[in-house]
Amino acid sequence: MKKHFSIYSIILILFMTSFSCQSSGDQEKKESSIDARVDSLLALMTLEEKVGQTVMYTSTWELTGPAPANGNNAYRAQQIRNGRVGGMLNVIGAKGTRSAQQLAVENSRLGIPLIFGYDVIHGYKTMFPIPLGQAASWNAEVARIGSEISAIEAASSGLHWTFAPMVDICRDGRFGRIMESAGEDPFLTSVMAKAWVNGYQGDDLSDQYSIAACAKHFAGYGFVEAGRDYNTVDISPNTLYNTVLPPFKAASDAGVATFMNAFNDLNGVPATGNAHIQRDILKGEWGFEGFVVSDWGSIGELLNHGFAEDSAHAAQLAMRAGSDMDMESEVYEYHLQKAIEEGKINEKLLDDAVRRILKVKFQLGLFDDPYKYCNEVLEKKNLLTVENLEASRDAARKSTVLLKNEKNLLPLSKDVNSIAVIGELAGSKDVPLGNWRAQANKNSAVSLYEGIKNALGDRTSVEFAAGYQLIEGNRTFFDTLNFAEDDGSGFKEAIRIAKRSEVVIMAIGEDCFQSGEGRSQADITLKGRQLELLEKIAQVNSNIIVVLMNGRPLAIPEVHQIAPAILESWHAGSEAGNAIADVIFGEYNPSGKLPVSFPYVTGQEPLHYDRKSTGRMVPENDQYDMVFWSHYEDAPNEALYPFGFGLSYTSFEFNNLEVIASENPGKITVSVGLKNTGDLEGTETIQVYIRDIAASITQPIKKLVDFKQIRLLSGQEDRISFTLDSSDFGFYNPQYQYIVEDGKFEIMVGNHSNNLISQTVEVKF
Ligand code: NOJ
């Protein structure tokens, strides 16, 4: 047996304790045992080995960023054997992770296992709707179940750690990564953040099937100027503290194991070098005990920002700021040791970083069995199972939003004689998989065309024509997207089948690689000749059901004018076609609500419902012909489809709003009657907003503070109650103190941000 094994065994014998976590007492014992094991191991480590734990390499099998400068495999393998590497990303599969793990565990002096991370964003093999779609379910269980299954698949394939959830508030549709977010609202995003973290991590990180989650990108990434990826973020402390940080705090409170910082400059200090947010707030105020990984190369990019003079300086700035692990910059690898030896960095900071990294490795159980995740039998058994696909289908139907339904064209009877399914996106088995698709098999989704056929018997004729051309042949995650040249040659056939069919189902929207990292757009209208074809189809058949497939809000007022029925399906995942067909034929009554506002025109972006009133608000008495108020002369202020909006096949009525300030000071009980006034059973989402009418820092005209989903039979009524407390009424001041001010508040309840009944109350806290 090699020398390192004896030290490794001593560590194990001294500190290995198995707990099954049944009570909080057990949990505390387990935590303190882990802390003791971490301290003992740290005491054995040399400076080089400690620096090694802060280094993360990508494998060269799959890159998710610019290729590393020194990506020499032989050199890198030797670094792992020497104990100079703490983690890797993009190492795939049970076999691959096992062989990489062997390099570390069986060769390095202390045998410290590597941690393997990967972007499991909305599925590993079985794809769920993109995160923006999941958020449209307004259903935390959809998020939790999806990430739990993703964790099972990823853990069965050797992974310990996902770089998800992304909890950046995104309110600019031009920003490509809006698809990876839960949208524009801090409260909804916080609910989703917690559910995603719980799903990935379960109750116990050491469970065979749980993986560490990572709240990213800390912080402000969703606010890049003009929606252009990697751009500067310059926002007020008010926006930072009250809009950007709350979902991160929710993730931290939910026990997320890691954070990832961000590429962007944040108010003059790049996030990766930002001690205020990483040390003062995250690790200080919030008591976060996990570790912070940099984003890909973001420590090295401190030079590009003009913040660090050279790489050595970047290493010092990032370590001082609390960035614990360096993803692919090679800055810690080459400069941290020297900085400590020269006294430029206090070794205690490095010890803290290493302690945090080791702690997560212990929590994952990697010291008890570094190979427990590398199990090829489980990998075969647990991926793409019937149950996983069924869960994906359920998530997709719950994420679908009905945006328009004139003359009750939907749900469609299965007795229909003929349907024309039109659109390249409707035939695609790849687009619904979305961007950030981990190990999804190419072309493995159920297309919309297939879903429609699966739902119907032989008596209905279903014809397909791609019509327009949008997708360019060789598109991948890595390349700039080119759109196909459309010569209109597909129009004729599409118009022909539309003309002779009873109903047209037409898919339009975006290719999946139009959104995601590096995929910002200056124009968020439909690309190519999709709209032109839709107009032509409408001339021959007015029964058009438009199915949108997209990763961002789109500016589509013309589509709204033309199509009597519109369904938003996002990029819905592996079972997309079946799920959309479930909604079209009424097997599922749609319940999704928009997590982002859809504008009329791109120029309205960033657009969000929780805006400030301004000193020049909408004039009373409809004096719209007067010019001096905050508006556009060529577009509305409002959204085409507002935040929280989504129809059902049934209808609901709200009545008798009651707002009672209870005995308990500062507690407000809100209740409202809800009646299903339509003919079908259905689910409604009751949303509660508040407005602080006058405050020492001006507040939004409305702010979501709670919501509930209720299922009612046709004709059924119920009364729904909410209890709000002081934490719903306050805000952070510029010193990051949470304050609550007495005064008048407007309480608003309804089924979207623009359809609310309200009452004003005086509250004393
Ligand atoms: C860069 C992205 O910003 C981040 O979200 C991702 O996790 C890393 N690359 C790793 O792929």
CSV table of C-alpha atoms and ligand atoms in Angstrom, one decimal, residues 63-66 89-90 118-119 121 162-164 166 177 180 214 216-217 221 229-230 260-263 294-297 327 436 477 517, ligand 1:
chain,number,residue,atom,x,y,z
A,63,LEU,CA,-16.0,23.0,-22.2
A,64,THR,CA,-18.5,25.5,-21.0
A,65,GLY,CA,-16.2,28.6,-21.3
A,66,PRO,CA,-13.2,29.8,-23.2
A,89,LEU,CA,-16.1,20.5,-13.8
A,90,ASN,CA,-17.3,18.8,-17.0
A,118,TYR,CA,-21.5,20.3,-13.7
A,119,ASP,CA,-24.2,22.6,-15.1
A,121,ILE,CA,-29.6,23.4,-14.9
A,162,THR,CA,-24.6,21.3,-9.8
A,163,PHE,CA,-24.0,24.9,-10.7
A,164,ALA,CA,-27.7,25.6,-10.1
A,166,MET,CA,-29.4,30.6,-11.0
A,177,ARG,CA,-29.7,34.1,-19.5
A,180,GLU,CA,-32.1,30.2,-16.7
A,214,CYS,CA,-24.9,26.4,-6.0
A,216,LYS,CA,-25.5,31.9,-8.7
A,217,HIS,CA,-24.4,34.5,-9.9
A,221,TYR,CA,-25.6,39.5,-13.2
A,229,ASP,CA,-24.0,39.4,-21.3
A,230,TYR,CA,-20.9,40.0,-19.2
A,260,MET,CA,-20.9,31.1,-7.4
A,261,ASN,CA,-19.9,34.7,-7.9
A,262,ALA,CA,-20.4,36.6,-11.1
A,263,PHE,CA,-18.6,37.9,-14.1
A,294,SER,CA,-15.6,31.8,-8.9
A,295,ASP,CA,-17.4,31.9,-12.3
A,296,TRP,CA,-15.3,30.5,-15.2
A,297,GLY,CA,-12.1,32.6,-15.3
A,327,MET,CA,-12.7,27.9,-11.7
A,436,TRP,CA,-28.0,24.3,-20.8
A,477,PHE,CA,-23.8,25.5,-27.4
A,517,GLU,CA,-25.1,32.3,-21.9
B,1,NOJ,C1,-20.0,30.2,-16.9
B,1,NOJ,C2,-21.4,30.4,-16.4
B,1,NOJ,O1,-21.6,31.8,-16.2
B,1,NOJ,C3,-21.8,29.6,-15.2
B,1,NOJ,O2,-23.1,29.8,-14.9
B,1,NOJ,C4,-21.4,28.2,-15.4
B,1,NOJ,O3,-21.8,27.5,-14.2
B,1,NOJ,C5,-20.0,28.1,-15.6
B,1,NOJ,N1,-19.6,28.8,-16.9
B,1,NOJ,C6,-19.5,26.6,-15.7
B,1,NOJ,O4,-19.9,26.1,-16.9
